[in-house]
Coordinates of C-alpha atoms in Angstrom, one line a residue:
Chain A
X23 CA 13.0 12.8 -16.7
X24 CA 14.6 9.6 -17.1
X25 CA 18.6 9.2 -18.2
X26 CA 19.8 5.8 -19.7
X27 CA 23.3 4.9 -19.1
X28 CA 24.2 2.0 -21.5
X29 CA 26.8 -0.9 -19.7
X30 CA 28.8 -2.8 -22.0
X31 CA 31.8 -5.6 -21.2
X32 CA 34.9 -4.0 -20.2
X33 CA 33.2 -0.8 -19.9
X34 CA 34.9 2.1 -17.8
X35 CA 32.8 2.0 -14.4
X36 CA 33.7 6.1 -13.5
X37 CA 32.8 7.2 -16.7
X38 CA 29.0 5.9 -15.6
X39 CA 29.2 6.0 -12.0
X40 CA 30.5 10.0 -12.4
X41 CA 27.2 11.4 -14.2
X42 CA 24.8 9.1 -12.4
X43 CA 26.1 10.3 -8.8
X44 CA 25.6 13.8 -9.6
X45 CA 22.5 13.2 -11.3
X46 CA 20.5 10.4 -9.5
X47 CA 19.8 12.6 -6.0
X48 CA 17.5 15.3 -8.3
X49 CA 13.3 14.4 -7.3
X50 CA 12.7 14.9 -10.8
X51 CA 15.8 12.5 -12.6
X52 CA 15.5 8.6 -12.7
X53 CA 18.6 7.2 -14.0
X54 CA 18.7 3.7 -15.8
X55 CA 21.1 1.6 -16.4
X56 CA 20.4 -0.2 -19.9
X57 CA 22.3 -2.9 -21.7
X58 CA 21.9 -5.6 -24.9
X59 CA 20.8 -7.9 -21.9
X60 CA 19.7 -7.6 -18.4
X61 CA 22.3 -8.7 -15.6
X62 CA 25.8 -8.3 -14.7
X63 CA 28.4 -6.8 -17.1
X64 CA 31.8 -6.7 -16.1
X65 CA 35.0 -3.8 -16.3
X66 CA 37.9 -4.1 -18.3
X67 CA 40.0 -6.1 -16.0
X68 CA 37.3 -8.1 -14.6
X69 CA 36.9 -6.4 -11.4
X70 CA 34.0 -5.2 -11.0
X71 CA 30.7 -6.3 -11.8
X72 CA 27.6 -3.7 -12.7
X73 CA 24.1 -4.7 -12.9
X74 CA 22.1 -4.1 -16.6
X75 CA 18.2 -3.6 -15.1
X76 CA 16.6 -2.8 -18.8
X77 CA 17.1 -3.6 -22.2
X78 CA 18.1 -1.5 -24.7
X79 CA 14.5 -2.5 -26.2
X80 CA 13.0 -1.2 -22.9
X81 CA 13.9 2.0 -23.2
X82 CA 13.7 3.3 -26.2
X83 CA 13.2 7.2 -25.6
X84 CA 15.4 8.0 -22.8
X85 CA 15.6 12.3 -22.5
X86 CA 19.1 12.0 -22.0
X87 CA 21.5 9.4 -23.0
X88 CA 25.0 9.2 -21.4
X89 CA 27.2 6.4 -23.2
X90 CA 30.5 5.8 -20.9
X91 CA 33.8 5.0 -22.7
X92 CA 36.2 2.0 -21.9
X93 CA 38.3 -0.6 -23.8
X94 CA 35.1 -2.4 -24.4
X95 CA 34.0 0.4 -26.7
X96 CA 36.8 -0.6 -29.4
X97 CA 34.1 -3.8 -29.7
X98 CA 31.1 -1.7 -30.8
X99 CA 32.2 0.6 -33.4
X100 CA 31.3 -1.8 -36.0
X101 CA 27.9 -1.1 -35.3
X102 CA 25.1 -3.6 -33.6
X103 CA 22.5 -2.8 -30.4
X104 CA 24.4 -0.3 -28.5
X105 CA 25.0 2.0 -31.7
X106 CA 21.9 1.6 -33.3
X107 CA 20.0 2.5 -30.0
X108 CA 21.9 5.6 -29.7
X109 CA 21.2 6.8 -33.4
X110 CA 17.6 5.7 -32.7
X111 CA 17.3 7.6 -29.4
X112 CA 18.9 10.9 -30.4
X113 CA 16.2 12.2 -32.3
X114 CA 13.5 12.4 -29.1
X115 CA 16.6 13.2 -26.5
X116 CA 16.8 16.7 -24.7
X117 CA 20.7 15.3 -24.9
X118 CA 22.6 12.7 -26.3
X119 CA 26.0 12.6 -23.9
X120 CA 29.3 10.9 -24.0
X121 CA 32.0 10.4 -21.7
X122 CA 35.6 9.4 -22.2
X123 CA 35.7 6.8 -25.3
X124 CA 31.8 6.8 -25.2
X125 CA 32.9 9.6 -28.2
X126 CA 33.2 6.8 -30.3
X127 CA 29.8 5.0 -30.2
X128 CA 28.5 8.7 -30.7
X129 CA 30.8 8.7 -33.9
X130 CA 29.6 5.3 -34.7
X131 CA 25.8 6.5 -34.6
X132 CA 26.9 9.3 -37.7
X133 CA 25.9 11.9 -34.3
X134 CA 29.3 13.6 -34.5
X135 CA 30.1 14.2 -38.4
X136 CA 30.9 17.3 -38.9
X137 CA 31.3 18.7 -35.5
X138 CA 34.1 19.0 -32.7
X139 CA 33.9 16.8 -30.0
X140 CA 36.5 15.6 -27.1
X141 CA 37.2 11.9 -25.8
X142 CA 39.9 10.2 -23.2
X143 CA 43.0 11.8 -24.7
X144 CA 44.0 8.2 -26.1
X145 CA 40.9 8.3 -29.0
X146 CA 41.5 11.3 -30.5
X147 CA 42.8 9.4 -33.8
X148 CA 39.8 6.8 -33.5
X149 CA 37.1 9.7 -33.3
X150 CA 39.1 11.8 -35.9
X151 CA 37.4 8.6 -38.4
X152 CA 34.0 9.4 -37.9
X153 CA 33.9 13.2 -39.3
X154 CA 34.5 14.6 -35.6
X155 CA 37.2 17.6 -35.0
X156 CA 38.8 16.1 -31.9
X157 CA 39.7 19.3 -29.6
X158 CA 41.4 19.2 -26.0
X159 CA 38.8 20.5 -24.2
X160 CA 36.8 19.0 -20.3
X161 CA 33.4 19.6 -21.8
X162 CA 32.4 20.2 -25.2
X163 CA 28.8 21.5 -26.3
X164 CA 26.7 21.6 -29.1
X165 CA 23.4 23.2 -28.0
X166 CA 21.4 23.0 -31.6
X167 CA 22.7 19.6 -31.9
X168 CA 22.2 18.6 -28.4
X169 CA 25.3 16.6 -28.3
X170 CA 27.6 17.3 -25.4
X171 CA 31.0 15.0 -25.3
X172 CA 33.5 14.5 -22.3
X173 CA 36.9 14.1 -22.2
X174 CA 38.3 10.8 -20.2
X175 CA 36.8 9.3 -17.2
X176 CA 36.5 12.0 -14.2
X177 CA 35.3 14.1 -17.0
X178 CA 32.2 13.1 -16.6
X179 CA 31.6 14.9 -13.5
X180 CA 32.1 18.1 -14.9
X181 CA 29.8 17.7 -17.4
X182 CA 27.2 16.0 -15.5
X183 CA 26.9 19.4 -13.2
X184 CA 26.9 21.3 -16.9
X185 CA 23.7 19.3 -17.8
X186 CA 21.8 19.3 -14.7
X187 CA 22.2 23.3 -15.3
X188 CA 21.3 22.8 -18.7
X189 CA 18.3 20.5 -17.6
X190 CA 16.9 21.7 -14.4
X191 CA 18.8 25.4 -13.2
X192 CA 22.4 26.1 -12.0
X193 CA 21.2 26.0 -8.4
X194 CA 20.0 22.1 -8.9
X195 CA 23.7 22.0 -10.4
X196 CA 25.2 23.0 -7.4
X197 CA 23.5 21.1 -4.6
X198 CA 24.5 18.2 -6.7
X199 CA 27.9 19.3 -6.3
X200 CA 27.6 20.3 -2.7
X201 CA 26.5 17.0 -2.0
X202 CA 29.2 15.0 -3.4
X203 CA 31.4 17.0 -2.5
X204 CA 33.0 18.0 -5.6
X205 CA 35.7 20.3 -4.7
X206 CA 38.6 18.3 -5.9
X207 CA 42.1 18.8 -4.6
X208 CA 44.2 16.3 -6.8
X209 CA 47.5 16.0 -5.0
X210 CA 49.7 16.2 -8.7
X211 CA 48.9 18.7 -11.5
X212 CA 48.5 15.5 -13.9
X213 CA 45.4 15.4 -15.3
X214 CA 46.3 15.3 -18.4
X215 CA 49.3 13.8 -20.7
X216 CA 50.8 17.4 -22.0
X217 CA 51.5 18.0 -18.2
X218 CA 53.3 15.3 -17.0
X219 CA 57.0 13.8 -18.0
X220 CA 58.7 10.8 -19.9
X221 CA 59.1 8.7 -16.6
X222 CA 54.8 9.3 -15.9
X223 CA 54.3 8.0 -19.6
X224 CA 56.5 5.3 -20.0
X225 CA 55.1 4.2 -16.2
X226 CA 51.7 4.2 -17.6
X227 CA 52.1 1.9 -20.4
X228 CA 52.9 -0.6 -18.4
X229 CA 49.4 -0.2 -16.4
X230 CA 46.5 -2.9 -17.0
X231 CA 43.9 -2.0 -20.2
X232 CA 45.4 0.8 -21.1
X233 CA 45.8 -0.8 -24.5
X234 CA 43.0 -3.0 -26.2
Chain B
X4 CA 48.7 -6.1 -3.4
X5 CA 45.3 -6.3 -2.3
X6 CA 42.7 -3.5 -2.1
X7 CA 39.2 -4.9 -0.6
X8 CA 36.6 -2.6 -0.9
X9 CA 32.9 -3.7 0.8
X10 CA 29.9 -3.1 -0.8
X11 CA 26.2 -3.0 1.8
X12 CA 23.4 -2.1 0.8
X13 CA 22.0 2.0 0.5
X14 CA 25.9 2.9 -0.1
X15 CA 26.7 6.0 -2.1
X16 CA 28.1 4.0 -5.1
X17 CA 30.9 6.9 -6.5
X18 CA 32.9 6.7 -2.8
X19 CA 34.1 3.1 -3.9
X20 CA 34.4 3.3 -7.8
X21 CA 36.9 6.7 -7.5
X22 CA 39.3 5.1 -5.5
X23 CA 38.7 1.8 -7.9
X24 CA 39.2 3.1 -10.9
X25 CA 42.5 5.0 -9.4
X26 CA 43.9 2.2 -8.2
X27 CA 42.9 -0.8 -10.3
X28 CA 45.3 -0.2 -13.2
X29 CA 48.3 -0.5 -11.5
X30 CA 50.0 -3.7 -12.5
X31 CA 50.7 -5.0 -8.4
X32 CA 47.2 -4.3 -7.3
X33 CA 44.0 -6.5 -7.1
X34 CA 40.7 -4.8 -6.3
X35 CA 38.2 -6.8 -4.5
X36 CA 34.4 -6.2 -3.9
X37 CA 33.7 -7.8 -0.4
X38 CA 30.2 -8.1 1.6
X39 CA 28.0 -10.3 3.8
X40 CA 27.4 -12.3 0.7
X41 CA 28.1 -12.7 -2.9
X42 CA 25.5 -11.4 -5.3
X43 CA 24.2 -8.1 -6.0
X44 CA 23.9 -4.7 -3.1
X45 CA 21.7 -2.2 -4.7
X46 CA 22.8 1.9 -4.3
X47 CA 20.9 4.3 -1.8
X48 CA 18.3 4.6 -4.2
X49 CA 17.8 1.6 -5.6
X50 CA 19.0 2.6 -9.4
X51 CA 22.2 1.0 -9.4
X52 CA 23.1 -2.7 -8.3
X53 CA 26.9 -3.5 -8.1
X54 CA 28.6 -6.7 -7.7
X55 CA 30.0 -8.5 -4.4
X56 CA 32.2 -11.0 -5.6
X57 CA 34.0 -11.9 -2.8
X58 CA 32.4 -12.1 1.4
X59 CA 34.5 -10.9 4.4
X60 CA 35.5 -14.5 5.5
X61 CA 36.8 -15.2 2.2
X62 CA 39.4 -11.8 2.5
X63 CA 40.6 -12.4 5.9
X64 CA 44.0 -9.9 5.4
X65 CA 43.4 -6.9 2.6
X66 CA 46.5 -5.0 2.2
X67 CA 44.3 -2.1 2.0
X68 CA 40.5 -1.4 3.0
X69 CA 39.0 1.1 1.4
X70 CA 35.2 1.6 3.1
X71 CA 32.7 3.8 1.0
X72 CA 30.2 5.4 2.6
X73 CA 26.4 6.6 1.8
X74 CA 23.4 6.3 4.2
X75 CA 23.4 3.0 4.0
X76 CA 26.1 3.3 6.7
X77 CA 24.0 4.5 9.0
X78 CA 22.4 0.8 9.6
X79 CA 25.6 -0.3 10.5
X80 CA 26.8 1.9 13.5
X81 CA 25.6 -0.7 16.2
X82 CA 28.2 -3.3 14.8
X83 CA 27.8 -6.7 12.4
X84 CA 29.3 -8.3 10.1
X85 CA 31.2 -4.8 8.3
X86 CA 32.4 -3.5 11.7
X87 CA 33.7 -6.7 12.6
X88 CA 35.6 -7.5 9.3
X89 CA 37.3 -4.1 9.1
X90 CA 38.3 -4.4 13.3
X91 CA 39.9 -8.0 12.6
X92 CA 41.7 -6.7 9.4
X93 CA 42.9 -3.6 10.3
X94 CA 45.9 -4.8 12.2
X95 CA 47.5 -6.8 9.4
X96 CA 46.9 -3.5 6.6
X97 CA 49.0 -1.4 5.4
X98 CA 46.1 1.1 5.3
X99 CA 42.5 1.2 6.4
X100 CA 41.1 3.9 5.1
X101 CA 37.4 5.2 4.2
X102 CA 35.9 7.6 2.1
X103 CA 32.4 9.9 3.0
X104 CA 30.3 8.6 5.9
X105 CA 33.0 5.2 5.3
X106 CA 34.8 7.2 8.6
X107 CA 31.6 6.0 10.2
X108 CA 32.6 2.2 9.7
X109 CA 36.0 3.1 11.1
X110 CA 34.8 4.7 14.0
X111 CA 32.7 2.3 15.4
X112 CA 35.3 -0.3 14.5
X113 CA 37.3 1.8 17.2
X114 CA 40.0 2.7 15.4
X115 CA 39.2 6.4 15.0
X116 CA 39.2 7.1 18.7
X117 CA 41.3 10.0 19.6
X118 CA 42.4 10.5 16.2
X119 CA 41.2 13.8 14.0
X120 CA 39.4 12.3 10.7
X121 CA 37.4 13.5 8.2
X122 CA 34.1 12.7 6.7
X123 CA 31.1 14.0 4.8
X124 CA 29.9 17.5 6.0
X125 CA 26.5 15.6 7.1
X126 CA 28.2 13.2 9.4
X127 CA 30.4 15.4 11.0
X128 CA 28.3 14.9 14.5
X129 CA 27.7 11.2 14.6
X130 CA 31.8 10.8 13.7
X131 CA 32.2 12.7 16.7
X132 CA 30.4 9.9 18.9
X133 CA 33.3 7.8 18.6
X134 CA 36.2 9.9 20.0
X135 CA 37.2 11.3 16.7
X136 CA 37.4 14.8 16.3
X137 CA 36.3 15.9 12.9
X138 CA 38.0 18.2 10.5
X139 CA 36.9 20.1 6.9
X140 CA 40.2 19.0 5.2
X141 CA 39.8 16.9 1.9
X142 CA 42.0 14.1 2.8
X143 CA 43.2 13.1 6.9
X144 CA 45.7 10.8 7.0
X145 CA 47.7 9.4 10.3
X146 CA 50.4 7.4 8.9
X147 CA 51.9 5.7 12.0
X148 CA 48.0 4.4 12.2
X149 CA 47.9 3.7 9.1
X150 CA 44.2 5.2 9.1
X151 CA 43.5 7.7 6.2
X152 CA 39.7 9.1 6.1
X153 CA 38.8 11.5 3.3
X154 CA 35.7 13.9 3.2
X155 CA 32.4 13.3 0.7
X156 CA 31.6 11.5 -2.2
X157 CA 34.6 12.4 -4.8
X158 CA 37.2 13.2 -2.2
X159 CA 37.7 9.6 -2.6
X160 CA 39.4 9.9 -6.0
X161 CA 42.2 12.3 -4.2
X162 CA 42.5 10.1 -1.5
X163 CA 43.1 7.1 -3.7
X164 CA 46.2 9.5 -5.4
X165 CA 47.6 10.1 -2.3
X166 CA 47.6 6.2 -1.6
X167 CA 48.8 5.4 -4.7
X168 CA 51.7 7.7 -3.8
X169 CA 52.5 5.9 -0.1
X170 CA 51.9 2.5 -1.5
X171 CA 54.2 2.8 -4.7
X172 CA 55.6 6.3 -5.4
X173 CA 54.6 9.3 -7.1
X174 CA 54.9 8.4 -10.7
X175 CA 52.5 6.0 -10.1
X176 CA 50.0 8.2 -9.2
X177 CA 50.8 10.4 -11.4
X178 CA 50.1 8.0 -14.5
X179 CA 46.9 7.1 -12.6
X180 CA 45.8 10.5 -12.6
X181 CA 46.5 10.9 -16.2
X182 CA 45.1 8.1 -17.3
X183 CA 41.6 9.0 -15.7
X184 CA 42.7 12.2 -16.7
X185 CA 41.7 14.0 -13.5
X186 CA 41.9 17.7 -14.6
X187 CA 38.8 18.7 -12.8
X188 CA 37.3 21.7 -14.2
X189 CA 33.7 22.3 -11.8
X190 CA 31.6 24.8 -13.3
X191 CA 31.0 26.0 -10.3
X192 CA 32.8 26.6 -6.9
X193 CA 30.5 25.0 -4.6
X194 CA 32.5 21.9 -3.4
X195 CA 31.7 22.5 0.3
X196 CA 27.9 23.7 2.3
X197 CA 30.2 26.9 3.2
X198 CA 30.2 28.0 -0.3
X199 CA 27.1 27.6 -1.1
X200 CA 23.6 29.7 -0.9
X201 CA 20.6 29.4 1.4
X202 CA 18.8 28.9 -1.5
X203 CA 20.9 26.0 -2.8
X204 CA 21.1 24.2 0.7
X205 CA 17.2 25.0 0.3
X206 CA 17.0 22.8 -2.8
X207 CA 19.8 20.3 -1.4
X208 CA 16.9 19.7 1.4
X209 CA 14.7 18.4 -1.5
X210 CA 17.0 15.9 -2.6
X211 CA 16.3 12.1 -2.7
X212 CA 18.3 10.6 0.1
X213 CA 20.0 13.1 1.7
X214 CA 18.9 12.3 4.9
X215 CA 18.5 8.7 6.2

């Protein structure tokens, strides 16, 4: 079974890294990490470099397809490689995936019209364009469709165990989880902006690449 | 501020990119990918190649270390260039600190000897070797020795809150936290081997490296 995970310039790096740690340990799952060219793509900020290995053209009927989110999405919507790959793909997938603002190149593809979907809590207005019914929700499925969409970064974790259940069984969902480890204890109940207070938000807009 | 995180190769590739991605926002904070040598160090498996942008003579005094683990760390134990760097640095941080089988870097740096620390559940024994006394608790942190260890995998992301917290305040983290909007949601409840079935630590056995 192989999984493609499209890298892009000022990509996200957990929304990738997320799904392909809980997937990559299973005998059966090969995960590859695809791109417009082969080499190093770098996060928003610069900070981190992350290595393309095929192209887009290599790989042209992935089983499952997990497009991460990031500033650098804003840059695709348009259309070109990444999008058309996507809408290309989806037709032999067992699931086309998104996490975080990876929603949006999903929209872009025409994958989402017509259906609910969720996205980083800061591209709900974007994914609203593209004939998706943005809901707040960790995980949202479409089983007919086989379109599942995350909501922001760690997001991806969660549904990465939800598709190795879907893929494989719920026991090959669970030693993925037992190996990483996945019983989070976040110190703050802030996960998401309805729960925290004026001082949190007005602190955050003053963090890096928040805003294209 | 800055956070140096080394990259070897083998390593389990989520243990540094959830502390990154908590911490990289923040406006006073440069995240840096240190390692023998510039170029690219490829994951335990081979399917992911990240970036080293930066070697360990070039980041003499990190304000904060932050070593990932994976079995990659297992190579390392007898000492080299990784031990060396975090024993030399560790005096002049604010916080050395590890994530996963990281705690193994730690302790044969010898700053882990008679402290408690955590790790991941498969390293528990070889931790022990170096005077630590392991503990199942998600995040250890001795703050007079400035040495904070957290358990497998994801715990890093927690730990990386809690840092946040010491090294700016809590709103900070808090924003962080929303921003990656950390809400986890795990479909199941099987975060720890002690949760878990015979028959999924049957099917964890068959896992691609899991053991070393």
């Amino acid at each position: 079974m192989q999984v493609a995970v499209p890298l892009f310039p000022r990509m996200t790096a957990l929304d990738a890294i997320g799904p392909y740690e809980v997937l990559q340990r299973v005998p059966d799952i090969d995960v590859v990490f695809v791109g417009e060219r082969r080499g190093e793509v770098r996060t928003e900020n610069g900070m981190l470099g992350l290595s393309v290995d095929a192209t887009f053209a290599d790989i042209p009927s992935p089983d499952v397809v997990v497009v991460p989110g990031g500033i650098g999405s804003r840059a695709l919507l348009a259309g070109g490689p990444l999008v058309d790959w996507v809408r290309a793909a989806h037709p032999g997938t067992r699931f086309t995936t998104s996490v975080c603002s990876g929603a949006l190149v999903l929209g872009a593809a025409g994958l989402l019209d017509g259906l609910t979907a969720t996205t980083h809590w800061g591209a709900f207005d974007v994914l609203a364009r593209f004939g998706a019914t943005p809901v707040t929700q960790r995980v949202v499925e479409h089983l007919p469709e086989r379109i599942v969409t995350a909501a922001g970064v760690s997001a991806g974790i969660d549904m990465a165990l939800r598709l190795l259940e879907l893929l494989v069984d719920d026991v090959a969902a669970q030693a993925a989880q037992v190996f990483i480890e996945y019983d989070p204890q976040p110190p703050f109940d802030a996960g998401h902006p309805s729960k925290v207070s004026d001082e949190v938000r007005a602190r955050l807009a003053e963090y890096r690449t928040v805003r294209s």
